[in-house]
Short mmCIF file of C-alpha atoms in Angstrom, two decimals:
data_model
loop_
_atom_site.label_atom_id
_atom_site.label_comp_id
_atom_site.label_asym_id
_atom_site.label_seq_id
_atom_site.Cartn_x
_atom_site.Cartn_y
_atom_site.Cartn_z
CA MET A 1470 127.51 186.82 25.25
CA VAL A 1471 127.30 183.73 27.48
CA ARG A 1472 123.59 183.41 26.60
CA SER A 1473 124.43 183.61 22.88
CA LEU A 1474 126.96 180.83 23.31
CA TRP A 1475 124.44 178.71 25.14
CA VAL A 1476 121.79 179.21 22.42
CA PHE A 1477 124.36 178.33 19.78
CA ILE A 1478 125.38 175.08 21.50
CA ARG A 1479 121.76 174.13 22.20
CA THR A 1480 120.67 174.80 18.63
CA ARG A 1481 123.61 172.84 17.23
CA ARG A 1482 122.70 169.90 19.49
CA ARG A 1483 119.09 169.99 18.36
CA TYR A 1484 120.07 170.24 14.73
CA LYS A 1485 122.35 167.23 14.92
CA LYS A 1486 119.63 165.26 16.76
CA LEU A 1487 116.75 166.11 14.39
CA HIS A 1488 118.56 166.34 11.03
CA ARG A 1489 117.63 162.69 10.40
CA PHE A 1490 114.08 163.81 9.80
CA ALA A 1491 115.15 166.15 6.99
CA ARG A 1492 113.64 165.63 3.54
CA ALA A 1493 114.93 166.36 0.09
CA GLY A 1494 113.25 169.74 -0.18
CA ASP A 1495 114.51 171.06 3.16
CA PRO A 1496 117.33 173.64 2.93
CA PHE A 1497 120.50 172.89 4.89
CA PRO A 1498 119.61 169.33 5.93
CA THR A 1499 122.71 169.08 8.15
CA TRP A 1500 124.43 171.46 10.53
CA ASP A 1501 127.62 171.44 8.44
CA SER A 1502 125.71 172.57 5.35
CA LEU A 1503 124.66 175.81 7.08
CA PRO A 1504 127.06 178.59 6.00
CA ALA A 1505 129.63 179.68 8.59
CA PHE A 1506 128.71 183.35 8.29
CA ALA A 1507 125.08 182.47 9.06
CA LYS A 1508 126.20 180.77 12.24
CA LEU A 1509 127.93 183.97 13.36
CA HIS A 1510 124.49 185.59 13.64
CA PHE A 1511 124.01 183.63 16.82
CA PHE A 1512 126.44 186.03 18.48
CA SER A 1513 125.50 189.69 18.75
CA PHE A 1514 128.20 191.95 17.38
CA TRP A 1515 127.26 194.72 19.80
CA PHE A 1516 127.36 192.46 22.85
CA THR A 1517 130.80 191.28 21.75
CA VAL A 1518 132.03 194.87 21.41
CA ASP A 1519 130.61 195.76 24.84
CA PHE A 1520 132.28 192.78 26.40
CA PHE A 1521 135.74 193.49 25.02
CA SER A 1522 135.52 197.24 25.63
CA SER A 1523 134.53 196.67 29.29
CA ALA A 1524 137.29 194.02 29.71
CA ILE A 1525 139.96 196.29 28.20
CA ILE A 1526 138.96 199.30 30.32
CA PHE A 1527 138.94 197.05 33.39
CA VAL A 1528 142.44 195.81 32.66
CA SER A 1529 143.74 199.32 32.09
CA SER A 1530 142.16 200.45 35.37
CA LEU A 1531 143.89 197.60 37.19
CA ILE A 1532 147.19 198.66 35.60
CA SER A 1533 146.69 202.21 36.89
CA ILE A 1534 145.83 200.95 40.39
CA SER A 1535 148.84 198.66 40.44
CA GLU A 1536 151.11 201.67 40.04
CA GLU A 1537 149.93 202.89 43.45
CA PHE A 1538 151.43 199.70 44.90
CA GLY A 1539 154.80 200.18 43.19
CA VAL A 1540 154.19 198.05 40.06
CA HIS A 1541 155.52 200.11 37.19
CA VAL A 1542 153.90 199.63 33.78
CA SER A 1543 154.79 201.57 30.67
CA SER A 1544 152.54 204.57 30.21
CA THR A 1545 152.45 203.84 26.50
CA ARG A 1546 150.90 200.40 27.09
CA ARG A 1547 148.46 201.79 29.61
CA MET A 1548 147.31 204.53 27.25
CA LEU A 1549 147.05 201.94 24.45
CA PHE A 1550 144.65 199.91 26.54
CA TYR A 1551 142.67 202.99 27.49
CA GLY A 1552 142.52 204.10 23.86
CA CYS A 1553 141.33 200.73 22.54
CA GLY A 1554 138.70 200.52 25.28
CA CYS A 1555 137.38 204.01 24.63
CA VAL A 1556 137.23 203.36 20.83
CA LEU A 1557 135.23 200.18 21.34
CA MET A 1558 132.95 201.85 23.88
CA SER A 1559 132.31 204.74 21.46
CA ILE A 1560 131.54 202.28 18.63
CA SER A 1561 129.04 200.42 20.81
CA ILE A 1562 126.95 203.61 21.00
CA CYS A 1563 126.08 203.07 17.34
CA ARG A 1564 123.92 200.09 18.32
CA TYR A 1565 121.16 202.52 19.32
CA LEU A 1566 120.90 203.64 15.69
CA GLU A 1567 119.41 200.24 14.99
CA TYR A 1568 116.03 201.62 16.10
CA TRP A 1569 116.22 204.07 13.15
CA LYS A 1570 116.56 201.99 10.02
CA ARG A 1571 117.81 204.72 7.76
CA ALA A 1572 120.58 205.78 10.17
CA TYR A 1573 121.59 202.13 10.70
CA LEU A 1574 121.92 201.49 6.97
CA PHE A 1575 125.71 202.06 7.07
CA PHE A 1576 126.26 199.19 9.48
CA GLN A 1577 123.83 196.96 7.63
CA ILE A 1578 125.83 197.55 4.43
CA ILE A 1579 129.10 196.55 6.09
CA ARG A 1580 127.48 193.47 7.64
CA ASN A 1581 126.15 192.22 4.29
CA GLY A 1582 129.31 192.89 2.33
CA ILE A 1583 132.16 192.09 4.73
CA GLY A 1584 132.06 188.36 4.16
CA THR A 1585 132.56 188.64 0.39
CA VAL A 1586 135.17 191.33 0.82
CA LEU A 1587 137.22 189.14 3.19
CA ILE A 1588 137.07 186.29 0.70
CA VAL A 1589 138.32 188.55 -2.11
CA MET A 1590 141.09 189.93 0.12
CA LEU A 1591 142.18 186.41 0.98
CA SER A 1592 142.21 185.44 -2.71
CA ALA A 1593 144.24 188.54 -3.70
CA ALA A 1594 146.70 188.35 -0.72
CA PRO A 1595 149.18 185.90 -2.40
CA ILE A 1596 149.41 188.25 -5.44
CA PHE A 1597 150.07 191.27 -3.23
CA TRP A 1598 152.66 189.26 -1.29
CA ALA A 1599 154.35 188.27 -4.56
CA TYR A 1600 154.69 191.92 -5.62
CA ALA A 1601 155.99 192.89 -2.19
CA LEU A 1602 158.70 190.19 -2.32
CA PHE A 1603 159.69 191.09 -5.83
CA GLY A 1604 159.94 194.76 -4.92
CA VAL A 1605 162.21 194.16 -1.94
CA LEU A 1606 164.51 191.72 -3.77
CA ASN A 1607 164.95 193.91 -6.85
CA PHE A 1608 164.45 197.56 -5.84
CA ALA A 1609 165.63 197.77 -2.20
CA PRO A 1610 169.18 199.02 -3.09
CA TYR A 1611 167.75 201.73 -5.41
CA SER A 1612 164.68 203.12 -3.62
CA GLU A 1613 163.73 203.85 -0.01
CA LYS A 1614 160.17 202.93 -0.88
CA PHE A 1615 161.20 199.29 -1.21
CA VAL A 1616 163.93 199.05 1.43
CA ASN A 1617 162.09 196.33 3.40
CA LEU A 1618 158.74 194.45 3.43
CA ASP A 1619 157.11 197.05 5.62
CA GLU A 1620 158.00 200.01 3.41
CA THR A 1621 157.19 198.03 0.29
CA SER A 1622 153.74 197.10 1.58
CA VAL A 1623 153.02 200.74 2.50
CA SER A 1624 154.15 201.86 -0.94
CA LEU A 1625 152.02 199.29 -2.76
CA PHE A 1626 149.00 200.07 -0.58
CA SER A 1627 149.43 203.81 -1.37
CA MET A 1628 149.33 202.93 -5.11
CA ILE A 1629 146.14 200.93 -4.59
CA ALA A 1630 144.56 204.10 -3.18
CA GLY A 1631 145.73 205.97 -6.30
CA ASP A 1632 148.36 207.92 -4.37
CA ASP A 1633 152.08 208.31 -5.17
CA ILE A 1634 152.01 206.37 -8.43
CA HIS A 1635 154.08 208.69 -10.59
CA PRO A 1636 156.77 209.32 -7.89
CA THR A 1637 157.11 205.57 -7.51
CA PHE A 1638 157.73 205.28 -11.25
CA ASN A 1639 160.48 207.86 -11.09
CA ASP A 1640 162.01 206.87 -7.72
CA ILE A 1641 163.33 203.57 -9.00
CA THR A 1642 164.77 204.79 -12.31
CA GLU A 1643 166.33 207.95 -10.82
CA HIS A 1644 168.56 205.78 -8.60
CA GLU A 1645 170.05 204.01 -11.70
CA TYR A 1646 168.24 200.76 -11.59
CA PRO A 1647 170.03 198.76 -14.32
CA VAL A 1648 166.86 197.37 -16.04
CA PRO A 1649 164.36 200.33 -16.10
CA TRP A 1650 161.75 198.53 -18.17
CA ILE A 1651 161.30 195.91 -15.46
CA SER A 1652 160.29 198.58 -12.94
CA ARG A 1653 157.81 199.98 -15.48
CA VAL A 1654 156.21 196.59 -16.06
CA TYR A 1655 156.17 196.00 -12.29
CA VAL A 1656 154.18 199.18 -11.58
CA TYR A 1657 151.96 198.85 -14.70
CA THR A 1658 150.82 195.32 -13.91
CA PHE A 1659 150.31 196.06 -10.19
CA VAL A 1660 148.12 199.09 -11.02
CA VAL A 1661 146.08 197.07 -13.55
CA ILE A 1662 145.48 194.13 -11.18
CA PHE A 1663 144.77 195.98 -7.94
CA ILE A 1664 143.27 199.29 -9.00
CA THR A 1665 141.24 198.41 -12.11
CA THR A 1666 140.26 194.96 -10.85
CA VAL A 1667 140.44 194.33 -7.09
CA HIS A 1668 139.68 197.93 -6.04
CA ASN A 1669 136.68 198.19 -8.37
CA LEU A 1670 135.49 194.76 -7.30
CA PHE A 1671 135.21 196.06 -3.73
CA ILE A 1672 133.11 198.93 -5.01
CA VAL A 1673 130.78 196.53 -6.81
CA ILE A 1674 130.44 194.32 -3.75
CA TYR A 1675 129.48 197.17 -1.49
CA GLU A 1676 127.18 198.70 -4.13
CA GLN A 1677 125.30 195.37 -4.23
CA SER A 1678 125.33 195.25 -0.41
CA TYR A 1679 123.86 198.77 -0.34
CA HIS A 1680 120.88 197.79 -2.44
CA LEU A 1681 120.49 194.51 -0.60
CA SER A 1682 120.48 196.32 2.78
CA LYS A 1683 117.86 198.77 1.61
CA ALA A 1684 115.72 195.85 0.37
CA ILE A 1685 116.05 193.99 3.68
CA ILE A 1686 114.82 196.95 5.73
CA GLY A 1687 112.06 197.67 3.18
CA LEU A 1688 113.46 200.87 1.57
CA GLU A 1689 113.99 199.47 -1.93
CA ASN A 1690 112.86 196.63 -4.18
CA PHE A 1691 115.59 194.16 -5.02
CA PRO A 1692 115.64 190.75 -6.76
CA SER A 1693 114.18 188.29 -4.29
CA TYR A 1694 116.99 185.80 -4.96
CA TYR A 1695 119.54 188.14 -3.27
CA VAL A 1696 117.25 189.01 -0.42
CA HIS A 1697 116.52 185.37 0.30
CA THR A 1698 120.18 184.34 0.15
CA SER A 1699 121.37 186.60 2.96
CA ASN A 1700 122.95 184.97 6.00
CA LEU A 1701 120.10 186.11 8.24
CA HIS A 1702 117.62 184.42 5.96
CA TYR A 1703 119.65 181.23 6.02
CA LEU A 1704 119.48 181.28 9.82
CA GLU A 1705 115.71 181.74 9.63
CA GLN A 1706 115.50 178.71 7.36
CA ALA A 1707 117.50 176.68 9.86
CA PHE A 1708 115.09 177.49 12.72
CA ALA A 1709 112.16 176.72 10.40
CA ASN A 1710 113.82 173.33 9.75
CA LEU A 1711 113.87 172.62 13.49
CA GLU A 1712 110.18 173.34 13.80
CA LYS A 1713 109.34 171.06 10.85
CA TRP A 1714 111.57 168.26 12.09
CA GLU A 1715 110.18 168.39 15.61
CA GLN A 1716 106.69 168.10 14.17
CA ARG A 1717 107.78 165.11 12.06
CA LEU A 1718 109.23 163.53 15.20
CA LYS A 1719 105.89 163.99 16.99
CA ASP A 1720 104.05 162.51 14.00
CA ALA A 1721 106.38 159.48 13.99
CA VAL A 1722 105.80 158.97 17.73
CA ASP A 1723 102.03 159.21 17.21
CA MET A 1724 102.23 156.70 14.38
CA HIS A 1725 104.47 154.13 16.05
CA GLY A 1726 103.52 154.75 19.68
CA GLU A 1727 105.71 155.40 22.63
CA ASP A 1728 107.97 152.52 21.67
CA PHE A 1729 109.28 154.56 18.67
CA GLU A 1730 113.08 154.83 18.70
CA MET A 1731 115.11 157.48 16.92
CA PRO A 1732 116.76 155.87 13.87
CA VAL A 1733 120.52 155.70 14.03
CA VAL A 1734 121.98 157.16 10.80
CA GLU A 1735 125.21 158.61 9.63
CA GLU A 1736 125.70 162.38 9.24
CA GLY A 1737 124.49 163.17 5.78
CA ASP A 1738 121.62 160.67 5.61
CA LEU A 1739 118.06 161.76 5.24
CA VAL A 1740 115.03 160.15 6.82
CA MET A 1741 112.13 160.21 4.43
CA GLU A 1742 108.55 159.50 5.32
CA ALA A 1743 107.29 156.29 3.79
CA GLU A 1744 103.87 154.61 3.80
CA ASP A 1745 104.98 151.80 6.09
CA GLY A 1746 107.09 153.87 8.44
CA VAL A 1747 110.52 155.53 8.28
CA GLU A 1748 112.84 155.07 5.35
CA LEU A 1749 116.52 156.07 5.05
CA HIS A 1750 117.97 157.87 2.03
CA ASP A 1751 121.51 159.00 1.39
CA MET A 1752 121.84 162.70 0.69
CA ALA A 1753 124.20 162.15 -2.24
CA GLU A 1754 121.48 160.15 -3.98
CA VAL A 1755 118.78 162.72 -3.25
CA GLY A 1756 120.74 165.60 -4.76
CA THR A 1757 119.89 168.53 -2.49
CA ARG A 1758 121.58 171.87 -2.81
CA ALA A 1759 121.85 175.02 -0.63
CA GLY A 1760 118.96 177.42 -0.46
CA GLY A 1761 116.29 174.70 -0.53
CA ARG A 1762 116.32 174.28 -4.34
CA VAL A 1763 116.41 170.74 -5.67
CA ASP A 1764 117.64 169.93 -9.10
CA GLU A 1765 114.81 167.89 -10.65
CA GLY A 1766 117.03 166.33 -13.24
CA GLU A 1767 119.39 164.93 -10.62
CA GLN A 1768 116.36 163.82 -8.52
CA GLU A 1769 114.95 161.75 -11.38
CA GLU A 1770 118.31 160.09 -12.03
#
């Protein structure tokens, strides 16, 4: 984990130093333009799991030893630490499935789809929160399912899973809620938004991630656009940039001699090769876009 952090810092430092040799056709000409999820690939998920599982088990062992010296700690907390450590340790065993691509497909699917799923969840969270607040404020006196935010969230989540929908309809009206049609509209709209839209959207995301994962490991053909827009491919493009920029730096030194000095430019400027030396261009004028594709119409303007 420490080595991954060191590689990340060193690569970031090299990128910020050499980005001034980027050209219009280079993907991700600055470090900030590289997607955040691509940067996470610097850190091994399995090393992280191993680190935290070992740390948690170590802490729980210290707690058990401390009881021998008269330091009393709740057994519930101690077992909670042990449980979390054992869970993470068991999950880390799955890393060895990586040597068998078909068996590792499950984890590859989660890795490729989790970023989009988190974004969708973040987008839908305010709507879920709005329904939870409305349920507590209006139905709490008439139904135990909406007595507080915790119970309301559990009830709404159960409906997302397709469970307990009809009892929820009846539970509000049976306790003499004064405006029954409001409870009907409340449940109808929630089901439409979260089951027929959000829930099915998750299915579509992971279906696409499934086919993408099979294509990445060579088990299925998939449109090249999706394969070449994965976060791992973005990271490969970033390292390819470093190799190209280092070569351009060597060429500039060979052209201008040992007295060549690195041009001082602002973040977001590009250094383009000119016939008489080094020329600066602003990225906004060049019109680059992610993935290495350049809009020719904007370039001509």
